């Protein structure tokens, strides 16, 4: 199977252009990034994913910065280089400092280590934790 190609705006179907236009308007950018261009190979997936990302990442009980920090943490844990780069850039745009990034990486590393230790030792959950 051949590798999918990105769908550029000029070659995009009208339903893809509509999503691209919404992304550009919402994010105040001139072009969509590669993630969206590749998802455009499946217009229904593109639309569904953009709607979900837009809803989940919107201002809410958690600030956009906190949401981006969480996204970076999960992306690091999952090893998604693309998502690490994309959401680190978004977190910086939302106010993340170098010191915040350093502490975030320390927490990610510690959480991954202690999660593996607890899983490996099959530590039972304390009654006090509910």
JSON list of C-alpha atoms in Angstrom, two decimals:
[
{"chain": "A", "resi": 1, "resn": "UNK", "atom": "CA", "xyz": [0.00, 0.00, 0.00]},
{"chain": "A", "resi": 2, "resn": "UNK", "atom": "CA", "xyz": [1.36, 3.40, -0.94]},
{"chain": "A", "resi": 3, "resn": "UNK", "atom": "CA", "xyz": [1.80, 6.15, 1.60]},
{"chain": "A", "resi": 4, "resn": "UNK", "atom": "CA", "xyz": [-1.04, 8.70, 1.65]},
{"chain": "A", "resi": 5, "resn": "UNK", "atom": "CA", "xyz": [-0.29, 12.15, 0.28]},
{"chain": "A", "resi": 6, "resn": "UNK", "atom": "CA", "xyz": [-1.29, 15.42, 1.91]},
{"chain": "A", "resi": 7, "resn": "UNK", "atom": "CA", "xyz": [-4.31, 17.17, 0.46]},
{"chain": "A", "resi": 8, "resn": "UNK", "atom": "CA", "xyz": [-3.53, 20.80, -0.31]},
{"chain": "A", "resi": 9, "resn": "UNK", "atom": "CA", "xyz": [-6.26, 23.44, -0.24]},
{"chain": "A", "resi": 10, "resn": "UNK", "atom": "CA", "xyz": [-6.20, 24.01, -4.01]},
{"chain": "A", "resi": 11, "resn": "UNK", "atom": "CA", "xyz": [-6.88, 20.31, -4.69]},
{"chain": "A", "resi": 12, "resn": "UNK", "atom": "CA", "xyz": [-9.32, 19.80, -1.82]},
{"chain": "A", "resi": 13, "resn": "UNK", "atom": "CA", "xyz": [-12.97, 18.85, -2.19]},
{"chain": "A", "resi": 14, "resn": "UNK", "atom": "CA", "xyz": [-15.49, 21.47, -1.00]},
{"chain": "A", "resi": 15, "resn": "UNK", "atom": "CA", "xyz": [-16.21, 19.62, 2.29]},
{"chain": "A", "resi": 16, "resn": "UNK", "atom": "CA", "xyz": [-12.47, 19.50, 3.04]},
{"chain": "A", "resi": 17, "resn": "UNK", "atom": "CA", "xyz": [-12.06, 23.18, 2.17]},
{"chain": "A", "resi": 18, "resn": "UNK", "atom": "CA", "xyz": [-14.85, 24.02, 4.61]},
{"chain": "A", "resi": 19, "resn": "UNK", "atom": "CA", "xyz": [-12.99, 22.28, 7.45]},
{"chain": "A", "resi": 20, "resn": "UNK", "atom": "CA", "xyz": [-9.68, 23.83, 6.41]},
{"chain": "A", "resi": 21, "resn": "UNK", "atom": "CA", "xyz": [-11.33, 27.27, 6.38]},
{"chain": "A", "resi": 22, "resn": "UNK", "atom": "CA", "xyz": [-12.68, 26.72, 9.89]},
{"chain": "A", "resi": 23, "resn": "UNK", "atom": "CA", "xyz": [-9.28, 25.59, 11.16]},
{"chain": "A", "resi": 24, "resn": "UNK", "atom": "CA", "xyz": [-7.58, 28.63, 9.61]},
{"chain": "A", "resi": 25, "resn": "UNK", "atom": "CA", "xyz": [-10.21, 30.99, 11.01]},
{"chain": "A", "resi": 26, "resn": "UNK", "atom": "CA", "xyz": [-10.25, 29.40, 14.49]},
{"chain": "A", "resi": 27, "resn": "UNK", "atom": "CA", "xyz": [-6.47, 29.28, 14.81]},
{"chain": "A", "resi": 28, "resn": "UNK", "atom": "CA", "xyz": [-5.80, 32.52, 12.95]},
{"chain": "A", "resi": 29, "resn": "UNK", "atom": "CA", "xyz": [-3.33, 30.88, 10.57]},
{"chain": "A", "resi": 30, "resn": "UNK", "atom": "CA", "xyz": [-2.77, 31.15, 6.83]},
{"chain": "A", "resi": 31, "resn": "UNK", "atom": "CA", "xyz": [-2.60, 27.41, 6.22]},
{"chain": "A", "resi": 32, "resn": "UNK", "atom": "CA", "xyz": [-3.47, 24.22, 8.06]},
{"chain": "A", "resi": 33, "resn": "UNK", "atom": "CA", "xyz": [-0.66, 22.01, 9.32]},
{"chain": "A", "resi": 34, "resn": "UNK", "atom": "CA", "xyz": [0.28, 18.64, 7.88]},
{"chain": "A", "resi": 35, "resn": "UNK", "atom": "CA", "xyz": [-1.83, 16.62, 10.34]},
{"chain": "A", "resi": 36, "resn": "UNK", "atom": "CA", "xyz": [-5.03, 18.06, 8.88]},
{"chain": "A", "resi": 37, "resn": "UNK", "atom": "CA", "xyz": [-3.77, 17.75, 5.30]},
{"chain": "A", "resi": 38, "resn": "UNK", "atom": "CA", "xyz": [-3.21, 14.01, 5.76]},
{"chain": "A", "resi": 39, "resn": "UNK", "atom": "CA", "xyz": [-6.54, 13.47, 7.54]},
{"chain": "A", "resi": 40, "resn": "UNK", "atom": "CA", "xyz": [-8.18, 15.18, 4.55]},
{"chain": "A", "resi": 41, "resn": "UNK", "atom": "CA", "xyz": [-7.73, 11.91, 2.67]},
{"chain": "A", "resi": 42, "resn": "UNK", "atom": "CA", "xyz": [-10.85, 10.87, 4.62]},
{"chain": "A", "resi": 43, "resn": "UNK", "atom": "CA", "xyz": [-13.13, 13.94, 4.72]},
{"chain": "A", "resi": 44, "resn": "UNK", "atom": "CA", "xyz": [-15.48, 12.44, 7.33]},
{"chain": "A", "resi": 45, "resn": "UNK", "atom": "CA", "xyz": [-12.54, 11.64, 9.64]},
{"chain": "A", "resi": 46, "resn": "UNK", "atom": "CA", "xyz": [-11.12, 15.13, 9.10]},
{"chain": "A", "resi": 47, "resn": "UNK", "atom": "CA", "xyz": [-14.42, 16.80, 10.00]},
{"chain": "A", "resi": 48, "resn": "UNK", "atom": "CA", "xyz": [-15.07, 14.55, 13.02]},
{"chain": "A", "resi": 49, "resn": "UNK", "atom": "CA", "xyz": [-11.53, 14.94, 14.39]},
{"chain": "A", "resi": 50, "resn": "UNK", "atom": "CA", "xyz": [-11.47, 18.73, 13.95]},
{"chain": "A", "resi": 51, "resn": "UNK", "atom": "CA", "xyz": [-14.85, 19.08, 15.67]},
{"chain": "A", "resi": 52, "resn": "UNK", "atom": "CA", "xyz": [-13.63, 16.97, 18.60]},
{"chain": "A", "resi": 53, "resn": "UNK", "atom": "CA", "xyz": [-10.30, 18.79, 18.92]},
{"chain": "A", "resi": 54, "resn": "UNK", "atom": "CA", "xyz": [-12.03, 22.15, 18.71]},
{"chain": "A", "resi": 55, "resn": "UNK", "atom": "CA", "xyz": [-14.53, 21.17, 21.43]},
{"chain": "A", "resi": 56, "resn": "UNK", "atom": "CA", "xyz": [-12.06, 19.50, 23.78]},
{"chain": "A", "resi": 57, "resn": "UNK", "atom": "CA", "xyz": [-9.33, 22.15, 23.52]},
{"chain": "A", "resi": 58, "resn": "UNK", "atom": "CA", "xyz": [-11.68, 25.13, 23.97]},
{"chain": "A", "resi": 59, "resn": "UNK", "atom": "CA", "xyz": [-11.59, 27.26, 27.11]},
{"chain": "A", "resi": 60, "resn": "UNK", "atom": "CA", "xyz": [-13.41, 25.47, 29.92]},
{"chain": "A", "resi": 61, "resn": "UNK", "atom": "CA", "xyz": [-12.76, 24.42, 33.49]},
{"chain": "A", "resi": 62, "resn": "UNK", "atom": "CA", "xyz": [-9.14, 23.97, 32.34]},
{"chain": "A", "resi": 63, "resn": "UNK", "atom": "CA", "xyz": [-7.36, 26.82, 30.60]},
{"chain": "A", "resi": 64, "resn": "UNK", "atom": "CA", "xyz": [-6.01, 26.37, 27.05]},
{"chain": "A", "resi": 65, "resn": "UNK", "atom": "CA", "xyz": [-2.47, 26.36, 28.52]},
{"chain": "A", "resi": 66, "resn": "UNK", "atom": "CA", "xyz": [-3.25, 23.53, 30.95]},
{"chain": "A", "resi": 67, "resn": "UNK", "atom": "CA", "xyz": [-4.91, 21.56, 28.14]},
{"chain": "A", "resi": 68, "resn": "UNK", "atom": "CA", "xyz": [-1.85, 22.02, 25.91]},
{"chain": "A", "resi": 69, "resn": "UNK", "atom": "CA", "xyz": [0.47, 20.95, 28.75]},
{"chain": "A", "resi": 70, "resn": "UNK", "atom": "CA", "xyz": [-1.61, 17.81, 29.24]},
{"chain": "A", "resi": 71, "resn": "UNK", "atom": "CA", "xyz": [-1.52, 17.16, 25.49]},
{"chain": "A", "resi": 72, "resn": "UNK", "atom": "CA", "xyz": [2.28, 17.46, 25.50]},
{"chain": "A", "resi": 73, "resn": "UNK", "atom": "CA", "xyz": [2.52, 15.08, 28.46]},
{"chain": "A", "resi": 74, "resn": "UNK", "atom": "CA", "xyz": [0.37, 12.42, 26.80]},
{"chain": "A", "resi": 75, "resn": "UNK", "atom": "CA", "xyz": [2.18, 12.88, 23.49]},
{"chain": "A", "resi": 76, "resn": "UNK", "atom": "CA", "xyz": [5.56, 12.38, 25.17]},
{"chain": "A", "resi": 77, "resn": "UNK", "atom": "CA", "xyz": [4.27, 9.24, 26.89]},
{"chain": "A", "resi": 78, "resn": "UNK", "atom": "CA", "xyz": [2.84, 7.91, 23.62]},
{"chain": "A", "resi": 79, "resn": "UNK", "atom": "CA", "xyz": [6.00, 8.81, 21.69]},
{"chain": "A", "resi": 80, "resn": "UNK", "atom": "CA", "xyz": [4.23, 10.90, 19.05]},
{"chain": "A", "resi": 81, "resn": "UNK", "atom": "CA", "xyz": [6.95, 13.22, 17.75]},
{"chain": "A", "resi": 82, "resn": "UNK", "atom": "CA", "xyz": [4.52, 15.14, 15.56]},
{"chain": "A", "resi": 83, "resn": "UNK", "atom": "CA", "xyz": [2.13, 15.79, 18.46]},
{"chain": "A", "resi": 84, "resn": "UNK", "atom": "CA", "xyz": [5.00, 16.72, 20.80]},
{"chain": "A", "resi": 85, "resn": "UNK", "atom": "CA", "xyz": [6.19, 19.36, 18.32]},
{"chain": "A", "resi": 86, "resn": "UNK", "atom": "CA", "xyz": [2.73, 20.66, 17.50]},
{"chain": "A", "resi": 87, "resn": "UNK", "atom": "CA", "xyz": [1.44, 20.91, 21.06]},
{"chain": "A", "resi": 88, "resn": "UNK", "atom": "CA", "xyz": [4.72, 22.21, 22.48]},
{"chain": "A", "resi": 89, "resn": "UNK", "atom": "CA", "xyz": [4.44, 25.06, 19.97]},
{"chain": "A", "resi": 90, "resn": "UNK", "atom": "CA", "xyz": [0.79, 25.60, 20.98]},
{"chain": "A", "resi": 91, "resn": "UNK", "atom": "CA", "xyz": [1.69, 25.49, 24.68]},
{"chain": "A", "resi": 92, "resn": "UNK", "atom": "CA", "xyz": [4.42, 28.08, 24.14]},
{"chain": "A", "resi": 93, "resn": "UNK", "atom": "CA", "xyz": [1.94, 30.27, 22.27]},
{"chain": "A", "resi": 94, "resn": "UNK", "atom": "CA", "xyz": [-0.44, 29.89, 25.25]},
{"chain": "A", "resi": 95, "resn": "UNK", "atom": "CA", "xyz": [2.27, 30.99, 27.70]},
{"chain": "A", "resi": 96, "resn": "UNK", "atom": "CA", "xyz": [4.42, 27.97, 28.56]},
{"chain": "A", "resi": 97, "resn": "UNK", "atom": "CA", "xyz": [7.91, 28.99, 29.69]},
{"chain": "A", "resi": 98, "resn": "UNK", "atom": "CA", "xyz": [11.13, 26.96, 29.53]},
{"chain": "A", "resi": 99, "resn": "UNK", "atom": "CA", "xyz": [10.86, 26.40, 33.29]},
{"chain": "A", "resi": 100, "resn": "UNK", "atom": "CA", "xyz": [7.30, 25.09, 32.92]},
{"chain": "A", "resi": 101, "resn": "UNK", "atom": "CA", "xyz": [8.40, 22.73, 30.14]},
{"chain": "A", "resi": 102, "resn": "UNK", "atom": "CA", "xyz": [11.25, 21.43, 32.31]},
{"chain": "A", "resi": 103, "resn": "UNK", "atom": "CA", "xyz": [8.92, 20.74, 35.23]},
{"chain": "A", "resi": 104, "resn": "UNK", "atom": "CA", "xyz": [6.39, 19.14, 32.89]},
{"chain": "A", "resi": 105, "resn": "UNK", "atom": "CA", "xyz": [9.04, 16.75, 31.56]},
{"chain": "A", "resi": 106, "resn": "UNK", "atom": "CA", "xyz": [10.09, 15.92, 35.14]},
{"chain": "A", "resi": 107, "resn": "UNK", "atom": "CA", "xyz": [6.50, 15.06, 36.05]},
{"chain": "A", "resi": 108, "resn": "UNK", "atom": "CA", "xyz": [6.03, 13.01, 32.86]},
{"chain": "A", "resi": 109, "resn": "UNK", "atom": "CA", "xyz": [9.21, 11.06, 33.55]},
{"chain": "A", "resi": 110, "resn": "UNK", "atom": "CA", "xyz": [8.34, 10.48, 37.19]},
{"chain": "A", "resi": 111, "resn": "UNK", "atom": "CA", "xyz": [4.77, 9.45, 36.43]},
{"chain": "A", "resi": 112, "resn": "UNK", "atom": "CA", "xyz": [5.91, 6.98, 33.78]},
{"chain": "A", "resi": 113, "resn": "UNK", "atom": "CA", "xyz": [8.51, 5.50, 36.13]},
{"chain": "A", "resi": 114, "resn": "UNK", "atom": "CA", "xyz": [6.19, 5.13, 39.12]},
{"chain": "A", "resi": 115, "resn": "UNK", "atom": "CA", "xyz": [3.33, 3.86, 36.94]},
{"chain": "A", "resi": 116, "resn": "UNK", "atom": "CA", "xyz": [5.56, 1.09, 35.63]},
{"chain": "A", "resi": 117, "resn": "UNK", "atom": "CA", "xyz": [6.82, 0.24, 39.11]},
{"chain": "A", "resi": 118, "resn": "UNK", "atom": "CA", "xyz": [3.28, 0.05, 40.53]},
{"chain": "A", "resi": 119, "resn": "UNK", "atom": "CA", "xyz": [2.17, -2.07, 37.56]},
{"chain": "A", "resi": 120, "resn": "UNK", "atom": "CA", "xyz": [5.22, -4.32, 37.69]},
{"chain": "A", "resi": 121, "resn": "UNK", "atom": "CA", "xyz": [4.88, -4.93, 41.41]},
{"chain": "A", "resi": 122, "resn": "UNK", "atom": "CA", "xyz": [1.10, -5.28, 40.98]},
{"chain": "A", "resi": 123, "resn": "UNK", "atom": "CA", "xyz": [0.60, -2.98, 43.98]},
{"chain": "A", "resi": 124, "resn": "UNK", "atom": "CA", "xyz": [-3.00, -3.22, 45.24]},
{"chain": "A", "resi": 125, "resn": "UNK", "atom": "CA", "xyz": [-4.91, 0.05, 45.52]},
{"chain": "A", "resi": 126, "resn": "UNK", "atom": "CA", "xyz": [-5.05, 1.39, 49.06]},
{"chain": "A", "resi": 127, "resn": "UNK", "atom": "CA", "xyz": [-8.50, 1.43, 50.66]},
{"chain": "A", "resi": 128, "resn": "UNK", "atom": "CA", "xyz": [-8.00, 5.15, 51.43]},
{"chain": "A", "resi": 129, "resn": "UNK", "atom": "CA", "xyz": [-7.99, 5.91, 47.67]},
{"chain": "A", "resi": 130, "resn": "UNK", "atom": "CA", "xyz": [-11.57, 4.79, 47.29]}
]
